[in-house]
Amino acid sequence: MTARQATQPTSRRMPLWAPVEEPPTEEETAAAFVAGDEAAMADVYRRWGSLVHTLAYRSLGDAREAEDVTQVVFLAAWRGRAGFAPERGSLPAWLTGITRRKIADALSARTRRAELGAVAEALLASALPERDAQPDAVIDRGIVARELAGLPAPQRRVLSLTFYDDLTQQQIAEVTGWPLGTVKSHARRGLHRLSRCLEDGEDFRRQA
């Protein structure tokens, strides 16, 4: 061996390939999800979040509502994961079933908002003096309709259950699964916001 050869480091042969960890199967993901593995929850959302969002958007035609429904679906799936039974269907099929129910809830809430807006408009119109009812009614109807549509979903739901279904706050808590204090908070904030918008509308009329 020459001196040059002796001073050269011995090269190590690197493997031409390395084992690649395969992603978990759908069955493995479902099992981990039901067991409460939060990493599996993230995997479930990554795999089927776009499916849920697409179904919601096609039915609702509104990107923001579709995003809300998507969040509600995965929250409901996580909370109710013990109810998933692989022998009755796949995990994406189960998620699709939850999605269709939440879409129906969103459409019903949309109808209730429209009805509530119509009732509010009628009450406002009938309460205004005849001689200047028309311009004031236009202003008030616009403000009320805008504010009702702009209320956060929990506040809209609490007010709808209160006015349309004639439920007490305790009953609303039982129906929604929310703590009673949360129901009271949503009701108080929703009513305060509507009251404030009407006061702003009154100030606008005085300045006009």
Short mmCIF file of C-alpha atoms in Angstrom, two decimals:
data_model
loop_
_atom_site.label_atom_id
_atom_site.label_comp_id
_atom_site.label_asym_id
_atom_site.label_seq_id
_atom_site.Cartn_x
_atom_site.Cartn_y
_atom_site.Cartn_z
CA MET A 1 0.00 0.00 0.00
CA THR A 2 1.40 3.36 -0.97
CA ALA A 3 1.60 6.30 1.42
CA ARG A 4 -1.07 8.12 -0.57
CA GLN A 5 -3.40 5.20 -0.27
CA ALA A 6 -2.75 4.96 3.45
CA THR A 7 -3.67 8.59 4.08
CA GLN A 8 -6.93 8.49 2.08
CA PRO A 9 -10.04 7.85 4.20
CA THR A 10 -11.82 4.65 3.53
CA SER A 11 -15.06 5.46 1.72
CA ARG A 12 -18.26 4.05 3.18
CA ARG A 13 -20.81 2.60 0.95
CA MET A 14 -24.21 4.30 1.43
CA PRO A 15 -27.33 2.26 0.76
CA LEU A 16 -28.94 3.07 -2.52
CA TRP A 17 -32.39 3.04 -0.91
CA ALA A 18 -33.95 3.62 2.45
CA PRO A 19 -37.18 2.18 3.73
CA VAL A 20 -40.11 4.59 3.36
CA GLU A 21 -42.72 4.58 6.08
CA GLU A 22 -46.09 3.90 4.53
CA PRO A 23 -48.99 6.12 5.59
CA PRO A 24 -51.60 4.46 7.78
CA THR A 25 -54.45 2.75 6.04
CA GLU A 26 -57.99 4.08 6.27
CA GLU A 27 -58.82 1.34 8.77
CA GLU A 28 -55.81 2.19 10.94
CA THR A 29 -56.66 5.90 10.83
CA ALA A 30 -60.27 5.18 11.79
CA ALA A 31 -59.20 2.98 14.71
CA ALA A 32 -56.81 5.62 16.03
CA PHE A 33 -59.45 8.31 15.56
CA VAL A 34 -62.04 6.38 17.57
CA ALA A 35 -59.41 5.78 20.25
CA GLY A 36 -59.02 9.55 20.65
CA ASP A 37 -55.66 10.03 18.95
CA GLU A 38 -55.43 13.75 18.12
CA ALA A 39 -52.85 13.07 15.40
CA ALA A 40 -55.40 10.79 13.77
CA MET A 41 -57.96 13.59 13.97
CA ALA A 42 -55.57 15.84 12.03
CA ASP A 43 -55.08 13.05 9.50
CA VAL A 44 -58.85 12.59 9.11
CA TYR A 45 -59.27 16.31 8.46
CA ARG A 46 -56.38 16.33 5.99
CA ARG A 47 -57.81 13.38 4.07
CA TRP A 48 -61.49 14.27 3.97
CA GLY A 49 -61.78 17.96 4.83
CA SER A 50 -62.05 18.93 1.17
CA LEU A 51 -64.81 16.35 0.64
CA VAL A 52 -66.88 17.81 3.48
CA HIS A 53 -66.28 21.39 2.35
CA THR A 54 -67.23 20.57 -1.25
CA LEU A 55 -70.50 18.93 -0.21
CA ALA A 56 -71.35 21.90 2.02
CA TYR A 57 -70.51 24.49 -0.62
CA ARG A 58 -72.53 22.73 -3.33
CA SER A 59 -75.61 22.72 -1.10
CA LEU A 60 -75.23 26.15 0.51
CA GLY A 61 -73.59 28.14 -2.26
CA ASP A 62 -71.75 30.26 0.29
CA ALA A 63 -68.06 29.80 1.06
CA ARG A 64 -68.26 31.19 4.59
CA GLU A 65 -71.20 28.98 5.54
CA ALA A 66 -69.44 26.00 3.97
CA GLU A 67 -66.38 26.66 6.14
CA ASP A 68 -68.57 26.92 9.23
CA VAL A 69 -70.32 23.65 8.40
CA THR A 70 -66.97 21.93 7.79
CA GLN A 71 -65.74 22.94 11.24
CA VAL A 72 -69.00 21.86 12.85
CA VAL A 73 -68.88 18.48 11.09
CA PHE A 74 -65.40 17.60 12.31
CA LEU A 75 -66.13 18.87 15.80
CA ALA A 76 -69.28 16.72 15.90
CA ALA A 77 -67.35 13.74 14.51
CA TRP A 78 -64.65 14.10 17.15
CA ARG A 79 -67.13 14.40 19.98
CA GLY A 80 -69.23 11.52 18.67
CA ARG A 81 -66.38 9.30 17.49
CA ALA A 82 -67.50 6.47 19.76
CA GLY A 83 -70.58 6.17 17.56
CA PHE A 84 -68.57 5.21 14.47
CA ALA A 85 -69.03 1.54 13.61
CA PRO A 86 -66.71 0.24 10.86
CA GLU A 87 -69.00 -2.70 10.17
CA ARG A 88 -71.74 -0.30 9.07
CA GLY A 89 -69.63 1.72 6.64
CA SER A 90 -66.37 3.52 6.03
CA LEU A 91 -65.18 6.61 7.88
CA PRO A 92 -65.67 8.97 4.88
CA ALA A 93 -69.22 7.63 4.46
CA TRP A 94 -69.87 8.31 8.15
CA LEU A 95 -68.49 11.84 7.77
CA THR A 96 -70.69 12.36 4.72
CA GLY A 97 -73.76 11.42 6.77
CA ILE A 98 -72.84 13.96 9.45
CA THR A 99 -72.21 16.55 6.74
CA ARG A 100 -75.67 16.11 5.23
CA ARG A 101 -77.29 16.57 8.63
CA LYS A 102 -75.29 19.71 9.35
CA ILE A 103 -76.12 21.08 5.90
CA ALA A 104 -79.81 20.54 6.67
CA ASP A 105 -79.33 22.40 9.96
CA ALA A 106 -77.64 25.29 8.14
CA LEU A 107 -80.44 25.52 5.58
CA SER A 108 -83.05 25.48 8.36
CA ALA A 109 -81.16 28.21 10.19
CA ARG A 110 -81.07 30.25 6.99
CA THR A 111 -84.84 29.91 6.66
CA ARG A 112 -85.36 30.91 10.29
CA ARG A 113 -83.18 33.99 9.80
CA ALA A 114 -85.24 35.02 6.79
CA GLU A 115 -88.48 34.49 8.70
CA LEU A 116 -87.18 36.38 11.72
CA GLY A 117 -86.14 39.24 9.46
CA ALA A 118 -89.58 39.31 7.86
CA VAL A 119 -91.30 39.38 11.25
CA ALA A 120 -89.00 42.15 12.47
CA GLU A 121 -89.66 44.17 9.33
CA ALA A 122 -93.43 43.80 9.73
CA LEU A 123 -93.32 44.82 13.39
CA LEU A 124 -91.16 47.83 12.65
CA ALA A 125 -93.34 48.93 9.76
CA SER A 126 -96.54 48.65 11.79
CA ALA A 127 -95.07 50.57 14.73
CA LEU A 128 -94.06 53.61 12.71
CA PRO A 129 -96.35 56.64 12.21
CA GLU A 130 -98.30 56.62 8.94
CA ARG A 131 -97.15 60.02 7.74
CA ASP A 132 -93.49 59.15 7.61
CA ALA A 133 -93.56 55.38 7.85
CA GLN A 134 -92.15 54.62 4.45
CA PRO A 135 -88.68 56.19 4.65
CA ASP A 136 -88.17 55.17 8.27
CA ALA A 137 -89.34 51.63 7.56
CA VAL A 138 -86.87 51.32 4.73
CA ILE A 139 -84.02 52.38 7.00
CA ASP A 140 -85.07 50.12 9.88
CA ARG A 141 -85.73 47.10 7.68
CA GLY A 142 -82.31 47.41 6.12
CA ILE A 143 -80.59 47.72 9.49
CA VAL A 144 -82.47 44.82 11.10
CA ALA A 145 -82.02 42.51 8.12
CA ARG A 146 -78.31 43.29 7.97
CA GLU A 147 -77.74 42.79 11.69
CA LEU A 148 -79.71 39.55 11.83
CA ALA A 149 -77.73 38.14 8.94
CA GLY A 150 -74.50 39.32 10.56
CA LEU A 151 -75.06 37.73 13.96
CA PRO A 152 -72.69 34.87 14.81
CA ALA A 153 -74.27 31.46 14.24
CA PRO A 154 -74.62 30.58 17.99
CA GLN A 155 -76.46 33.86 18.69
CA ARG A 156 -78.76 33.34 15.70
CA ARG A 157 -79.56 29.83 16.85
CA VAL A 158 -80.35 30.84 20.43
CA LEU A 159 -82.64 33.68 19.31
CA SER A 160 -84.37 31.45 16.76
CA LEU A 161 -85.01 28.71 19.33
CA THR A 162 -86.30 31.36 21.72
CA PHE A 163 -88.68 33.16 19.35
CA TYR A 164 -89.73 30.44 16.94
CA ASP A 165 -89.66 27.27 19.04
CA ASP A 166 -90.66 29.07 22.26
CA LEU A 167 -87.95 27.26 24.25
CA THR A 168 -86.63 28.37 27.60
CA GLN A 169 -82.91 28.89 28.02
CA GLN A 170 -82.70 25.63 29.98
CA GLN A 171 -84.40 23.78 27.12
CA ILE A 172 -82.08 25.42 24.60
CA ALA A 173 -79.10 24.23 26.64
CA GLU A 174 -80.47 20.67 26.51
CA VAL A 175 -81.13 20.85 22.75
CA THR A 176 -77.76 22.33 21.80
CA GLY A 177 -75.62 20.61 24.41
CA TRP A 178 -74.21 23.99 25.45
CA PRO A 179 -73.82 24.98 29.11
CA LEU A 180 -76.68 27.13 30.38
CA GLY A 181 -74.29 30.01 30.99
CA THR A 182 -73.18 29.87 27.35
CA VAL A 183 -76.81 29.99 26.16
CA LYS A 184 -77.51 33.00 28.35
CA SER A 185 -74.38 34.73 27.07
CA HIS A 186 -75.34 34.17 23.41
CA ALA A 187 -78.88 35.44 24.05
CA ARG A 188 -77.68 38.52 25.88
CA ARG A 189 -75.09 39.42 23.26
CA GLY A 190 -77.47 38.84 20.35
CA LEU A 191 -80.24 40.95 21.85
CA HIS A 192 -77.77 43.68 22.82
CA ARG A 193 -76.44 43.85 19.29
CA LEU A 194 -79.93 44.08 17.77
CA SER A 195 -80.94 46.75 20.28
CA ARG A 196 -77.81 48.74 19.54
CA CYS A 197 -78.37 48.59 15.79
CA LEU A 198 -81.91 49.95 16.22
CA GLU A 199 -80.58 52.79 18.35
CA ASP A 200 -78.03 53.59 15.65
CA GLY A 201 -80.82 53.60 13.09
CA GLU A 202 -82.81 56.04 15.21
CA ASP A 203 -79.79 58.36 15.46
CA PHE A 204 -79.37 58.17 11.69
CA ARG A 205 -82.98 59.23 11.14
CA ARG A 206 -82.62 62.18 13.48
CA GLN A 207 -79.56 63.39 11.62
CA ALA A 208 -81.18 62.97 8.20
#
